Tab-separated table of N, CA and C in Angstrom:
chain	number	residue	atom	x	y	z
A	9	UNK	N	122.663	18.752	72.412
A	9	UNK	CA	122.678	19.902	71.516
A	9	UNK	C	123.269	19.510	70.160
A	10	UNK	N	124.080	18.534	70.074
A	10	UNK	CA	124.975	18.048	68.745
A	10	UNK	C	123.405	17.871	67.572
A	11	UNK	N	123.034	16.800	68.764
A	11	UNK	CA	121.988	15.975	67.514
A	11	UNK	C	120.879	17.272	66.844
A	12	UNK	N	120.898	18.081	67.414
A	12	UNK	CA	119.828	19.406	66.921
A	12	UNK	C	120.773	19.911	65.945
A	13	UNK	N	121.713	20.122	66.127
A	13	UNK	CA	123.114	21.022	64.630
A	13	UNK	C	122.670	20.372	64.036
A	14	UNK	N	122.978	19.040	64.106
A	14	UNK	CA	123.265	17.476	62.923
A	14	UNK	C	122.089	17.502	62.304
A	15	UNK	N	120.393	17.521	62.571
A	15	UNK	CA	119.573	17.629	62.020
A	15	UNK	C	119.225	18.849	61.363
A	16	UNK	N	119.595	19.877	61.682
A	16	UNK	CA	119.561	21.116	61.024
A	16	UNK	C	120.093	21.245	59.567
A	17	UNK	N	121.504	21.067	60.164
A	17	UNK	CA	122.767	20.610	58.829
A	17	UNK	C	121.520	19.596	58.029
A	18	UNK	N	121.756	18.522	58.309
A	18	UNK	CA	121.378	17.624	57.171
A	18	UNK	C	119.774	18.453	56.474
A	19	UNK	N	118.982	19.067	57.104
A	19	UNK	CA	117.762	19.746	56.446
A	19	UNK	C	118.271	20.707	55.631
A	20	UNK	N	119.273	21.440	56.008
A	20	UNK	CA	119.904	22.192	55.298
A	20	UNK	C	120.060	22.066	53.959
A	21	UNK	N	120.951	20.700	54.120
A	21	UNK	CA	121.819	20.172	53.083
A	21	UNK	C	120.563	19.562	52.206
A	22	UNK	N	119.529	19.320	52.402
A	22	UNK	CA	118.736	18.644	51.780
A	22	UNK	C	118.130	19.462	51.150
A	23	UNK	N	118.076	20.682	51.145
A	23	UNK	CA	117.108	21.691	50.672
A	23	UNK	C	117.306	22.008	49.148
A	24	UNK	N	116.285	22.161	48.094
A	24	UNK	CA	116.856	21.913	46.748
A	24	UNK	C	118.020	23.055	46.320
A	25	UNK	N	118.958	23.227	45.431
A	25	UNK	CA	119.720	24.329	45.537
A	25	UNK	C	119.030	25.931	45.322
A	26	UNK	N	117.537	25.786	44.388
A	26	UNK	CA	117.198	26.799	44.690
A	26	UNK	C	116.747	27.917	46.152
A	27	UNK	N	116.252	26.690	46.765
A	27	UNK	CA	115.664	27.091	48.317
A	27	UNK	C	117.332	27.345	49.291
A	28	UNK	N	118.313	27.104	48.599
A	28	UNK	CA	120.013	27.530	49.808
A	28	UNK	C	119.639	28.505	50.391
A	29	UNK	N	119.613	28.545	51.892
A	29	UNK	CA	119.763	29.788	52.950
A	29	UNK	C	121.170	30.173	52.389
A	30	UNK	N	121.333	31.552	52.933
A	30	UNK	CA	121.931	32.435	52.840
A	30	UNK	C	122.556	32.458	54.167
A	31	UNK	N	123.258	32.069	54.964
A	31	UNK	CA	123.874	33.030	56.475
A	31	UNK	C	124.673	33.555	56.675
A	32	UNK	N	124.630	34.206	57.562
A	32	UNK	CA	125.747	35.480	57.101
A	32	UNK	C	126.897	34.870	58.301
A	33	UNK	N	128.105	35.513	57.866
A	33	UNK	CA	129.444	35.368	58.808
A	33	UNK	C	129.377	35.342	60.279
A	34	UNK	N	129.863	34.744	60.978
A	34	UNK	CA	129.901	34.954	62.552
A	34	UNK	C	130.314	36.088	63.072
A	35	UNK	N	129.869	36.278	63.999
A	35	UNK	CA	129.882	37.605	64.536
A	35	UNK	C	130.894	37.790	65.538
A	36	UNK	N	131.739	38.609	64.937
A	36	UNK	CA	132.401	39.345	65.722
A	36	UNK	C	132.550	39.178	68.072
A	37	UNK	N	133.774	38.705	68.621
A	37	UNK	CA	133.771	38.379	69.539
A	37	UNK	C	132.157	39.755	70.486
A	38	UNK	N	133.345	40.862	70.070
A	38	UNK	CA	132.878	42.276	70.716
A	38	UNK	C	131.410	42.744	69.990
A	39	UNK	N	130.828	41.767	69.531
A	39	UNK	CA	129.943	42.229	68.637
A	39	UNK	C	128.611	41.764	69.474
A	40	UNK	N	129.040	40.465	69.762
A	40	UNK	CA	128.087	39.129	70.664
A	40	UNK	C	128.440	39.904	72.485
A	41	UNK	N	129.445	40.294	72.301
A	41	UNK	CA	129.707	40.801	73.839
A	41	UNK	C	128.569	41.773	73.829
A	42	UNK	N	128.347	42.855	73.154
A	42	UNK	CA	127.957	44.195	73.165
A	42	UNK	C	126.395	43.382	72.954
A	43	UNK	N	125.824	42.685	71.906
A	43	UNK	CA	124.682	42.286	72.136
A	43	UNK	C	124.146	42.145	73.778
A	44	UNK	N	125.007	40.876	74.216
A	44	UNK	CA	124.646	40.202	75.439
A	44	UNK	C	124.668	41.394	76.382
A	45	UNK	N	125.168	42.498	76.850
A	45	UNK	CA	125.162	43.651	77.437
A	45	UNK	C	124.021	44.512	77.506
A	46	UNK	N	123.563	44.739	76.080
A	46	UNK	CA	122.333	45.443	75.627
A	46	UNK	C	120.908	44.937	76.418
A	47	UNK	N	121.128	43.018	75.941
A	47	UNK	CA	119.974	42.617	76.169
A	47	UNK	C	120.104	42.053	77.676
A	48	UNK	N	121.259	42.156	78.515
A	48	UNK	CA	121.675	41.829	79.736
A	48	UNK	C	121.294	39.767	79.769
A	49	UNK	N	122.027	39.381	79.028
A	49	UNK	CA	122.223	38.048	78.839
A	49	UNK	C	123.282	37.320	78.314
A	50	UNK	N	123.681	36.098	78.386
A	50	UNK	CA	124.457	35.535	78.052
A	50	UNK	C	124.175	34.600	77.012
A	51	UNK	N	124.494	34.237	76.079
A	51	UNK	CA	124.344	33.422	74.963
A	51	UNK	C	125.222	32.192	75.221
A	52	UNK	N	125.004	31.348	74.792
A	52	UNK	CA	125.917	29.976	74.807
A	52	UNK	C	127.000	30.261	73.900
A	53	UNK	N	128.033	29.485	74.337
A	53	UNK	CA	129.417	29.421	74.003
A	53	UNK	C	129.373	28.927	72.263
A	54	UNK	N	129.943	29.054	71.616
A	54	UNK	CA	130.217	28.822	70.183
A	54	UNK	C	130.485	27.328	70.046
A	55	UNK	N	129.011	26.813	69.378
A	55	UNK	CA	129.217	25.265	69.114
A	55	UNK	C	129.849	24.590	68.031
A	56	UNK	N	130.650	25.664	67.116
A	56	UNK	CA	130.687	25.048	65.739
A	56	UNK	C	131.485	23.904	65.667
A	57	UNK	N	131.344	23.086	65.283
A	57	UNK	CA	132.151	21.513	65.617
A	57	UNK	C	132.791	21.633	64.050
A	58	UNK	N	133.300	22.269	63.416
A	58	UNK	CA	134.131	22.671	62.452
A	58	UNK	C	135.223	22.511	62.758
């Protein structure tokens, strides 16, 4: 799963400054809870290697 971030990141980073994604803030513990409830699933654990 690392090497998929790592290539992401670096496409990211490569992108000219006009084309910068935008993403928005992480979400809230109770926010991802209440999702996963709704849609009766579990999401993977928080990979940010930050």
């Amino acid at each position: 799963m690392d090497d998929r971030i790592a290539r992401i990141q670096a496409k990211l980073a490569a992108l000219p400054s006009a084309e910068k994604p935008v993403l928005n803030p992480a979400l809230a513990e109770q926010q991802v809870s209440s999702f996963e409830d709704l849609h009766s699933i579990r999401l993977p654990e928080n990979l940010d290697s930050s």
